[in-house]
Amino acid sequence: MSKTPAECVTKEDVRAEIDRIDHALIKLFAERHRYVTRMAHIKTDPHEANDPERIAAVIKKQRERAAELELDEDQAALIWSTLIDWNINYEKGIIVARKRLE
């Protein structure tokens, strides 16, 4: 059973809740990754992986969501920027590899 932050009275309590959240996050990242992989199979040119307008919109949306949740907006933007950079490189790799086989 999970505890709220206020219900955590020991470091172990806090660590257990962080571990629970980390487990949920990794499952969500894995799910997201499957969609990124699918997108890479839909795109036909490696340059499509980098869409500056889409990236700016995603970062802006995450900043807004972070603010609504009282999370540091810069932290959210950094996390998503890193994730997007990794996804761009991953997508490009898949597209280039597929084009070599065509």
CSV table of N, CA and C in Angstrom, one decimal:
chain,number,residue,atom,x,y,z
A,1,MET,N,0.8,-1.2,0.0
A,1,MET,CA,0.0,0.0,0.0
A,1,MET,C,0.9,1.2,0.0
A,2,SER,N,0.6,2.2,-0.9
A,2,SER,CA,1.4,3.4,-1.0
A,2,SER,C,1.1,4.4,0.1
A,3,LYS,N,2.1,5.2,0.4
A,3,LYS,CA,1.9,6.2,1.4
A,3,LYS,C,2.1,7.6,0.8
A,4,THR,N,1.4,8.6,1.3
A,4,THR,CA,1.6,10.0,0.9
A,4,THR,C,3.0,10.4,1.4
A,5,PRO,N,3.5,11.5,0.9
A,5,PRO,CA,4.8,12.0,1.4
A,5,PRO,C,4.7,12.3,2.9
A,6,ALA,N,3.6,12.8,3.3
A,6,ALA,CA,3.4,13.2,4.8
A,6,ALA,C,3.3,11.9,5.6
A,7,GLU,N,2.9,10.8,5.1
A,7,GLU,CA,2.8,9.6,5.8
A,7,GLU,C,4.2,8.9,6.0
A,8,CYS,N,5.1,9.3,5.2
A,8,CYS,CA,6.5,8.7,5.3
A,8,CYS,C,7.2,9.3,6.4
A,9,VAL,N,7.6,8.4,7.4
A,9,VAL,CA,8.3,8.9,8.6
A,9,VAL,C,9.8,8.5,8.6
A,10,THR,N,10.2,7.6,7.7
A,10,THR,CA,11.6,7.1,7.7
A,10,THR,C,12.1,7.3,6.3
A,11,LYS,N,13.4,7.2,6.2
A,11,LYS,CA,14.1,7.2,4.8
A,11,LYS,C,13.6,6.0,4.0
A,12,GLU,N,13.5,4.9,4.7
A,12,GLU,CA,13.0,3.7,4.0
A,12,GLU,C,11.6,3.8,3.4
A,13,ASP,N,10.7,4.5,4.2
A,13,ASP,CA,9.4,4.8,3.7
A,13,ASP,C,9.5,5.6,2.4
A,14,VAL,N,10.3,6.7,2.4
A,14,VAL,CA,10.4,7.5,1.3
A,14,VAL,C,11.0,6.7,0.1
A,15,ARG,N,12.1,6.0,0.4
A,15,ARG,CA,12.7,5.2,-0.7
A,15,ARG,C,11.8,4.2,-1.3
A,16,ALA,N,11.0,3.6,-0.5
A,16,ALA,CA,10.0,2.6,-1.0
A,16,ALA,C,9.0,3.3,-2.0
A,17,GLU,N,8.6,4.5,-1.6
A,17,GLU,CA,7.6,5.2,-2.5
A,17,GLU,C,8.3,5.6,-3.8
A,18,ILE,N,9.5,6.1,-3.7
A,18,ILE,CA,10.3,6.5,-4.9
A,18,ILE,C,10.5,5.3,-5.8
A,19,ASP,N,10.8,4.1,-5.2
A,19,ASP,CA,11.0,2.9,-6.0
A,19,ASP,C,9.7,2.5,-6.7
A,20,ARG,N,8.6,2.7,-6.0
A,20,ARG,CA,7.3,2.4,-6.6
A,20,ARG,C,7.0,3.3,-7.7
A,21,ILE,N,7.3,4.6,-7.6
A,21,ILE,CA,7.0,5.5,-8.7
A,21,ILE,C,8.0,5.3,-9.8
A,22,ASP,N,9.3,5.0,-9.5
A,22,ASP,CA,10.3,4.7,-10.5
A,22,ASP,C,9.8,3.5,-11.4
A,23,HIS,N,9.2,2.5,-10.7
A,23,HIS,CA,8.7,1.3,-11.4
A,23,HIS,C,7.6,1.7,-12.4
A,24,ALA,N,6.7,2.5,-11.9
A,24,ALA,CA,5.6,3.0,-12.8
A,24,ALA,C,6.2,3.8,-13.9
A,25,LEU,N,7.2,4.7,-13.7
A,25,LEU,CA,7.8,5.5,-14.7
A,25,LEU,C,8.4,4.7,-15.8
A,26,ILE,N,9.2,3.7,-15.4
A,26,ILE,CA,9.9,2.9,-16.4
A,26,ILE,C,8.9,2.1,-17.3
A,27,LYS,N,7.8,1.7,-16.7
A,27,LYS,CA,6.8,1.0,-17.5
A,27,LYS,C,6.2,2.0,-18.5
A,28,LEU,N,6.0,3.3,-18.1
A,28,LEU,CA,5.5,4.3,-19.0
A,28,LEU,C,6.5,4.7,-20.1
A,29,PHE,N,7.8,4.7,-19.7
A,29,PHE,CA,8.8,5.0,-20.7
A,29,PHE,C,8.9,3.9,-21.7
A,30,ALA,N,8.7,2.6,-21.2
A,30,ALA,CA,8.7,1.5,-22.2
A,30,ALA,C,7.6,1.6,-23.1
A,31,GLU,N,6.4,1.9,-22.6
A,31,GLU,CA,5.2,2.1,-23.5
A,31,GLU,C,5.4,3.2,-24.5
A,32,ARG,N,6.0,4.3,-24.0
A,32,ARG,CA,6.3,5.5,-24.9
A,32,ARG,C,7.3,5.1,-26.0
A,33,HIS,N,8.2,4.3,-25.6
A,33,HIS,CA,9.3,3.9,-26.5
A,33,HIS,C,8.7,3.0,-27.7
A,34,ARG,N,7.7,2.2,-27.3
A,34,ARG,CA,7.1,1.4,-28.4
A,34,ARG,C,6.4,2.3,-29.4
A,35,TYR,N,5.8,3.4,-29.0
A,35,TYR,CA,5.2,4.4,-29.9
A,35,TYR,C,6.3,5.1,-30.7
A,36,VAL,N,7.4,5.5,-30.1
A,36,VAL,CA,8.5,6.1,-30.8
A,36,VAL,C,9.1,5.1,-31.9
A,37,THR,N,9.2,3.9,-31.5
A,37,THR,CA,9.6,2.9,-32.5
A,37,THR,C,8.7,2.8,-33.7
A,38,ARG,N,7.4,2.8,-33.4
A,38,ARG,CA,6.4,2.8,-34.5
A,38,ARG,C,6.5,4.0,-35.3
A,39,MET,N,6.7,5.2,-34.7
A,39,MET,CA,6.8,6.4,-35.5
A,39,MET,C,8.0,6.3,-36.4
A,40,ALA,N,9.1,5.7,-35.9
A,40,ALA,CA,10.3,5.6,-36.8
A,40,ALA,C,10.0,4.7,-38.0
A,41,HIS,N,9.1,3.7,-37.8
A,41,HIS,CA,8.8,2.8,-39.0
A,41,HIS,C,7.8,3.5,-39.9
A,42,ILE,N,7.1,4.5,-39.5
A,42,ILE,CA,6.2,5.3,-40.3
A,42,ILE,C,6.9,6.3,-41.1
A,43,LYS,N,7.9,7.0,-40.5
A,43,LYS,CA,8.7,8.1,-41.2
A,43,LYS,C,9.5,7.5,-42.3
A,44,THR,N,9.7,8.2,-43.3
A,44,THR,CA,10.5,7.7,-44.5
A,44,THR,C,11.8,8.4,-44.7
A,45,ASP,N,12.1,9.5,-44.0
A,45,ASP,CA,13.3,10.2,-44.2
A,45,ASP,C,13.9,10.5,-42.8
A,46,PRO,N,15.2,10.3,-42.6
A,46,PRO,CA,15.8,10.6,-41.3
A,46,PRO,C,15.6,12.0,-40.8
A,47,HIS,N,15.5,12.9,-41.8
A,47,HIS,CA,15.3,14.3,-41.4
A,47,HIS,C,13.9,14.6,-40.7
A,48,GLU,N,13.0,13.7,-41.0
A,48,GLU,CA,11.7,13.8,-40.3
A,48,GLU,C,11.7,13.6,-38.8
A,49,ALA,N,12.8,12.9,-38.3
A,49,ALA,CA,12.9,12.7,-36.9
A,49,ALA,C,13.1,13.9,-36.1
A,50,ASN,N,13.6,15.0,-36.7
A,50,ASN,CA,13.8,16.3,-36.0
A,50,ASN,C,12.8,17.3,-36.6
A,51,ASP,N,11.8,17.5,-35.8
A,51,ASP,CA,10.7,18.5,-36.2
A,51,ASP,C,10.7,19.6,-35.1
A,52,PRO,N,11.5,20.7,-35.4
A,52,PRO,CA,11.6,21.8,-34.4
A,52,PRO,C,10.3,22.3,-33.9
A,53,GLU,N,9.3,22.5,-34.7
A,53,GLU,CA,8.0,23.0,-34.3
A,53,GLU,C,7.3,22.1,-33.3
A,54,ARG,N,7.3,20.8,-33.6
A,54,ARG,CA,6.7,19.8,-32.8
A,54,ARG,C,7.5,19.7,-31.4
A,55,ILE,N,8.8,19.8,-31.5
A,55,ILE,CA,9.6,19.7,-30.3
A,55,ILE,C,9.3,20.9,-29.4
A,56,ALA,N,9.2,22.1,-30.0
A,56,ALA,CA,8.9,23.3,-29.2
A,56,ALA,C,7.5,23.2,-28.5
A,57,ALA,N,6.5,22.6,-29.3
A,57,ALA,CA,5.2,22.5,-28.8
A,57,ALA,C,5.1,21.5,-27.6
A,58,VAL,N,5.9,20.4,-27.7
A,58,VAL,CA,5.9,19.4,-26.7
A,58,VAL,C,6.5,20.0,-25.4
A,59,ILE,N,7.7,20.7,-25.6
A,59,ILE,CA,8.4,21.3,-24.4
A,59,ILE,C,7.4,22.3,-23.7
A,60,LYS,N,6.8,23.1,-24.5
A,60,LYS,CA,5.9,24.1,-24.0
A,60,LYS,C,4.8,23.5,-23.2
A,61,LYS,N,4.2,22.4,-23.8
A,61,LYS,CA,3.1,21.7,-23.1
A,61,LYS,C,3.6,21.1,-21.8
A,62,GLN,N,4.8,20.5,-21.8
A,62,GLN,CA,5.3,19.9,-20.5
A,62,GLN,C,5.6,21.0,-19.5
A,63,ARG,N,6.1,22.1,-19.9
A,63,ARG,CA,6.3,23.2,-19.0
A,63,ARG,C,5.0,23.7,-18.3
A,64,GLU,N,3.9,23.7,-19.1
A,64,GLU,CA,2.6,24.1,-18.6
A,64,GLU,C,2.1,23.1,-17.6
A,65,ARG,N,2.2,21.8,-18.0
A,65,ARG,CA,1.8,20.7,-17.1
A,65,ARG,C,2.6,20.7,-15.8
A,66,ALA,N,3.9,21.0,-15.9
A,66,ALA,CA,4.7,21.0,-14.7
A,66,ALA,C,4.2,22.1,-13.8
A,67,ALA,N,4.0,23.3,-14.4
A,67,ALA,CA,3.6,24.4,-13.5
A,67,ALA,C,2.2,24.1,-12.8
A,68,GLU,N,1.3,23.4,-13.6
A,68,GLU,CA,0.0,23.1,-13.0
A,68,GLU,C,0.2,22.1,-11.8
A,69,LEU,N,1.3,21.3,-11.9
A,69,LEU,CA,1.5,20.3,-10.8
A,69,LEU,C,2.5,20.8,-9.8
A,70,GLU,N,2.9,22.0,-9.9
A,70,GLU,CA,3.9,22.6,-9.0
A,70,GLU,C,5.2,21.9,-9.0
A,71,LEU,N,5.6,21.6,-10.2
A,71,LEU,CA,6.9,21.0,-10.5
A,71,LEU,C,7.8,22.0,-11.2
A,72,ASP,N,9.0,22.1,-10.9
A,72,ASP,CA,9.9,23.0,-11.6
A,72,ASP,C,9.8,22.9,-13.1
A,73,GLU,N,9.5,24.0,-13.8
A,73,GLU,CA,9.3,23.9,-15.2
A,73,GLU,C,10.6,23.6,-16.0
A,74,ASP,N,11.7,24.2,-15.5
A,74,ASP,CA,13.0,23.9,-16.1
A,74,ASP,C,13.4,22.5,-16.0
A,75,GLN,N,13.1,21.9,-14.9
A,75,GLN,CA,13.4,20.4,-14.7
A,75,GLN,C,12.6,19.6,-15.7
A,76,ALA,N,11.3,19.9,-15.8
A,76,ALA,CA,10.5,19.2,-16.8
A,76,ALA,C,11.0,19.4,-18.2
A,77,ALA,N,11.3,20.6,-18.5
A,77,ALA,CA,11.8,20.9,-19.9
A,77,ALA,C,13.1,20.1,-20.1
A,78,LEU,N,14.0,20.1,-19.2
A,78,LEU,CA,15.3,19.4,-19.3
A,78,LEU,C,15.0,17.9,-19.5
A,79,ILE,N,14.1,17.3,-18.7
A,79,ILE,CA,13.8,15.9,-18.9
A,79,ILE,C,13.3,15.6,-20.3
A,80,TRP,N,12.3,16.4,-20.7
A,80,TRP,CA,11.7,16.1,-22.0
A,80,TRP,C,12.7,16.4,-23.2
A,81,SER,N,13.5,17.5,-23.0
A,81,SER,CA,14.5,17.7,-24.0
A,81,SER,C,15.5,16.6,-24.2
A,82,THR,N,15.9,16.0,-23.1
A,82,THR,CA,16.8,14.9,-23.1
A,82,THR,C,16.1,13.7,-23.8
A,83,LEU,N,14.9,13.4,-23.4
A,83,LEU,CA,14.1,12.3,-24.0
A,83,LEU,C,13.9,12.5,-25.5
A,84,ILE,N,13.6,13.7,-25.9
A,84,ILE,CA,13.4,14.0,-27.3
A,84,ILE,C,14.7,13.8,-28.1
A,85,ASP,N,15.8,14.3,-27.5
A,85,ASP,CA,17.1,14.2,-28.2
A,85,ASP,C,17.4,12.7,-28.4
A,86,TRP,N,17.2,11.9,-27.4
A,86,TRP,CA,17.4,10.5,-27.5
A,86,TRP,C,16.5,9.9,-28.6
A,87,ASN,N,15.2,10.2,-28.6
A,87,ASN,CA,14.3,9.7,-29.5
A,87,ASN,C,14.6,10.1,-31.0
A,88,ILE,N,15.1,11.3,-31.2
A,88,ILE,CA,15.5,11.7,-32.5
A,88,ILE,C,16.6,10.9,-33.0
A,89,ASN,N,17.6,10.6,-32.2
A,89,ASN,CA,18.7,9.8,-32.7
A,89,ASN,C,18.3,8.4,-32.9
A,90,TYR,N,17.4,7.9,-32.0
A,90,TYR,CA,16.9,6.5,-32.2
A,90,TYR,C,16.1,6.4,-33.5
A,91,GLU,N,15.2,7.3,-33.7
A,91,GLU,CA,14.4,7.2,-34.9
A,91,GLU,C,15.3,7.3,-36.2
A,92,LYS,N,16.3,8.3,-36.2
A,92,LYS,CA,17.1,8.4,-37.3
A,92,LYS,C,17.9,7.1,-37.6
A,93,GLY,N,18.3,6.4,-36.5
A,93,GLY,CA,19.0,5.2,-36.7
A,93,GLY,C,18.2,4.1,-37.4
A,94,ILE,N,16.9,4.0,-36.9
A,94,ILE,CA,16.0,3.0,-37.5
A,94,ILE,C,15.7,3.3,-39.0
A,95,ILE,N,15.5,4.6,-39.3
A,95,ILE,CA,15.1,5.0,-40.6
A,95,ILE,C,16.3,4.8,-41.6
A,96,VAL,N,17.5,5.1,-41.1
A,96,VAL,CA,18.7,4.9,-42.0
A,96,VAL,C,18.9,3.5,-42.2
A,97,ALA,N,18.8,2.6,-41.2
A,97,ALA,CA,19.0,1.2,-41.3
A,97,ALA,C,18.0,0.6,-42.3
A,98,ARG,N,16.8,1.0,-42.2
A,98,ARG,CA,15.7,0.5,-43.1
A,98,ARG,C,16.0,0.9,-44.5
A,99,LYS,N,16.5,2.2,-44.7
A,99,LYS,CA,16.7,2.6,-46.1
A,99,LYS,C,17.9,1.9,-46.7
A,100,ARG,N,18.8,1.4,-45.9
A,100,ARG,CA,20.0,0.7,-46.4
A,100,ARG,C,19.5,-0.7,-47.0
A,101,LEU,N,18.4,-1.2,-46.4
A,101,LEU,CA,17.9,-2.5,-46.8
A,101,LEU,C,17.0,-2.4,-48.0
A,102,GLU,N,16.5,-1.2,-48.3
A,102,GLU,CA,15.6,-1.0,-49.5
A,102,GLU,C,16.3,-1.1,-50.8
